[in-house]
mmCIF file of C-alpha atoms in Angstrom:
data_model
loop_
_atom_site.group_PDB
_atom_site.id
_atom_site.type_symbol
_atom_site.label_atom_id
_atom_site.label_comp_id
_atom_site.label_asym_id
_atom_site.label_seq_id
_atom_site.Cartn_x
_atom_site.Cartn_y
_atom_site.Cartn_z
ATOM 1 C CA MET M 1 135.057 69.249 96.818
ATOM 2 C CA ALA M 2 131.492 70.331 97.685
ATOM 3 C CA GLN M 3 130.103 73.642 96.549
ATOM 4 C CA THR M 4 128.483 75.943 99.057
ATOM 5 C CA PHE M 5 125.681 78.393 98.436
ATOM 6 C CA THR M 6 126.868 81.901 99.232
ATOM 7 C CA GLY M 7 123.485 83.652 99.148
ATOM 8 C CA TRP M 8 122.328 86.119 96.543
ATOM 9 C CA GLN M 9 123.842 85.373 93.160
ATOM 10 C CA GLN M 10 124.206 88.102 90.590
ATOM 11 C CA THR M 11 122.423 87.733 87.301
ATOM 12 C CA PRO M 12 125.050 86.725 84.780
ATOM 13 C CA ALA M 13 125.722 88.994 81.863
ATOM 14 C CA PRO M 14 124.151 87.890 78.592
ATOM 15 C CA HIS M 15 126.302 85.433 76.712
ATOM 16 C CA ARG M 16 127.534 86.171 73.265
ATOM 17 C CA GLY M 17 124.719 85.609 70.818
ATOM 18 C CA GLU M 18 122.008 86.007 73.485
ATOM 19 C CA ARG M 19 119.617 88.727 72.399
ATOM 20 C CA VAL M 20 118.509 91.254 74.977
ATOM 21 C CA TRP M 21 117.167 94.019 72.751
ATOM 22 C CA PRO M 22 113.899 92.308 71.690
ATOM 23 C CA TRP M 23 112.921 92.016 75.347
ATOM 24 C CA LEU M 24 113.808 95.652 75.928
ATOM 25 C CA LEU M 25 111.650 96.680 72.970
ATOM 26 C CA VAL M 26 108.715 94.638 74.276
ATOM 27 C CA GLY M 27 109.083 96.199 77.728
ATOM 28 C CA ALA M 28 109.342 99.715 76.318
ATOM 29 C CA ALA M 29 106.230 99.161 74.175
ATOM 30 C CA GLU M 30 104.325 97.953 77.231
ATOM 31 C CA VAL M 31 105.374 100.997 79.242
ATOM 32 C CA LEU M 32 104.284 103.253 76.371
ATOM 33 C CA ALA M 33 100.931 101.438 76.241
ATOM 34 C CA ALA M 34 100.462 101.875 80.003
ATOM 35 C CA ALA M 35 101.462 105.556 80.051
ATOM 36 C CA PRO M 36 98.114 107.063 78.922
ATOM 37 C CA MET M 37 96.203 104.913 81.387
ATOM 38 C CA LEU M 38 98.626 105.785 84.193
ATOM 39 C CA THR M 39 98.170 109.452 83.360
ATOM 40 C CA MET M 40 94.396 109.129 83.625
ATOM 41 C CA VAL M 41 94.654 107.217 86.909
ATOM 42 C CA ALA M 42 97.041 109.797 88.402
ATOM 43 C CA GLY M 43 95.059 112.769 87.069
ATOM 44 C CA GLY M 44 91.765 111.307 88.213
ATOM 45 C CA GLY M 45 93.181 110.616 91.654
ATOM 46 C CA LEU M 46 94.513 114.155 91.919
ATOM 47 C CA VAL M 47 91.201 115.699 90.867
ATOM 48 C CA ALA M 48 89.192 113.423 93.167
ATOM 49 C CA GLY M 49 91.538 114.185 96.058
ATOM 50 C CA VAL M 50 91.398 117.952 95.610
ATOM 51 C CA MET M 51 87.630 117.918 95.153
ATOM 52 C CA GLY M 52 87.217 115.671 98.192
ATOM 53 C CA LEU M 53 89.283 117.986 100.354
ATOM 54 C CA ALA M 54 87.399 121.027 99.005
ATOM 55 C CA ALA M 55 84.091 119.352 99.848
ATOM 56 C CA GLY M 56 85.164 118.943 103.453
ATOM 57 C CA SER M 57 86.275 115.311 103.457
ATOM 58 C CA SER M 58 89.000 114.259 105.834
ATOM 59 C CA ALA M 59 92.566 113.731 104.706
ATOM 60 C CA ALA M 60 92.343 110.063 105.751
ATOM 61 C CA ASP M 61 89.487 109.500 103.284
ATOM 62 C CA VAL M 62 91.447 111.129 100.482
ATOM 63 C CA LEU M 63 94.537 109.075 101.371
ATOM 64 C CA LEU M 64 92.444 105.901 101.227
ATOM 65 C CA LEU M 65 91.202 106.876 97.757
ATOM 66 C CA VAL M 66 94.746 107.520 96.546
ATOM 67 C CA LEU M 67 95.883 104.185 98.009
ATOM 68 C CA MET M 68 93.065 102.345 96.238
ATOM 69 C CA LEU M 69 93.923 104.015 92.935
ATOM 70 C CA ALA M 70 97.630 103.209 93.264
ATOM 71 C CA LEU M 71 97.017 99.612 94.312
ATOM 72 C CA GLY M 72 96.454 98.230 90.790
ATOM 73 C CA PRO M 73 99.742 99.356 89.200
ATOM 74 C CA LEU M 74 101.686 98.617 92.391
ATOM 75 C CA LEU M 75 100.361 95.061 92.593
ATOM 76 C CA GLY M 76 101.077 94.641 88.903
ATOM 77 C CA VAL M 77 104.741 95.408 89.547
ATOM 78 C CA ALA M 78 104.988 93.616 92.907
ATOM 79 C CA VAL M 79 103.652 90.235 91.809
ATOM 80 C CA PRO M 80 106.375 89.640 89.165
ATOM 81 C CA ALA M 81 108.916 90.910 91.692
ATOM 82 C CA LEU M 82 108.030 87.943 93.899
ATOM 83 C CA LEU M 83 109.395 85.700 91.170
ATOM 84 C CA LEU M 84 112.852 87.100 91.905
ATOM 85 C CA LEU M 85 112.827 85.022 95.099
ATOM 86 C CA VAL M 86 113.364 81.938 92.923
ATOM 87 C CA PRO M 87 117.086 81.512 92.128
ATOM 88 C CA ALA M 88 116.427 80.040 88.674
ATOM 89 C CA VAL M 89 114.465 83.141 87.691
ATOM 90 C CA ARG M 90 117.281 85.444 88.811
ATOM 91 C CA ARG M 91 119.667 83.634 86.485
ATOM 92 C CA THR M 92 117.539 84.304 83.404
ATOM 93 C CA ASN M 93 117.941 87.055 80.887
ATOM 94 C CA ALA M 94 117.671 90.520 82.470
ATOM 95 C CA GLY M 95 115.797 91.822 79.432
ATOM 96 C CA ALA M 96 113.143 89.143 79.884
ATOM 97 C CA LEU M 97 112.736 90.119 83.532
ATOM 98 C CA PHE M 98 112.319 93.758 82.509
ATOM 99 C CA ALA M 99 109.612 92.776 80.020
ATOM 100 C CA LEU M 100 107.913 90.686 82.722
ATOM 101 C CA HIS M 101 107.779 93.649 85.111
ATOM 102 C CA CYS M 102 106.464 95.892 82.344
ATOM 103 C CA THR M 103 103.753 93.324 81.601
ATOM 104 C CA GLY M 104 102.724 93.407 85.251
ATOM 105 C CA LEU M 105 102.612 97.198 85.196
ATOM 106 C CA LEU M 106 100.508 97.180 82.039
ATOM 107 C CA LEU M 107 98.066 94.564 83.355
ATOM 108 C CA GLY M 108 97.695 96.224 86.765
ATOM 109 C CA THR M 109 97.113 99.601 85.170
ATOM 110 C CA ALA M 110 94.638 98.205 82.647
ATOM 111 C CA VAL M 111 92.598 96.511 85.368
ATOM 112 C CA GLU M 112 92.584 99.709 87.412
ATOM 113 C CA TYR M 113 91.683 101.851 84.416
ATOM 114 C CA PHE M 114 88.906 99.668 83.028
ATOM 115 C CA THR M 115 87.310 98.889 86.428
ATOM 116 C CA TRP M 116 87.544 102.313 88.108
ATOM 117 C CA ILE M 117 88.399 105.196 85.807
ATOM 118 C CA ARG M 118 86.620 104.303 82.553
ATOM 119 C CA PRO M 119 83.233 103.493 84.168
ATOM 120 C CA ALA M 120 83.410 106.703 86.224
ATOM 121 C CA MET M 121 83.945 108.748 83.053
ATOM 122 C CA GLY M 122 80.771 107.353 81.523
#
């Protein structure tokens, strides 16, 4: 009898003996490494937005600045999310996928921080 593809398949639970916790530790460490940079990006965007509005800039200009500052971390999370379109990737370990998304967040935040925030601070 032929098998039919029913659409979205759930990620199977880890099998006995398959380790999930090392991937969760790697992902948590990456989030902790990205947290100070994310704080500086968010704080810098808030300060720049308030100062821009106080200086008489339009709200559209401030919104564009906030969008540009948020683009790095968002792209860092969105690019690994595109891998979930591949069925073989969805069947892998959920802990590994979590670590992959955290790596994207860390890389996107680091690029944003070291190309925009750090040079602006001097």
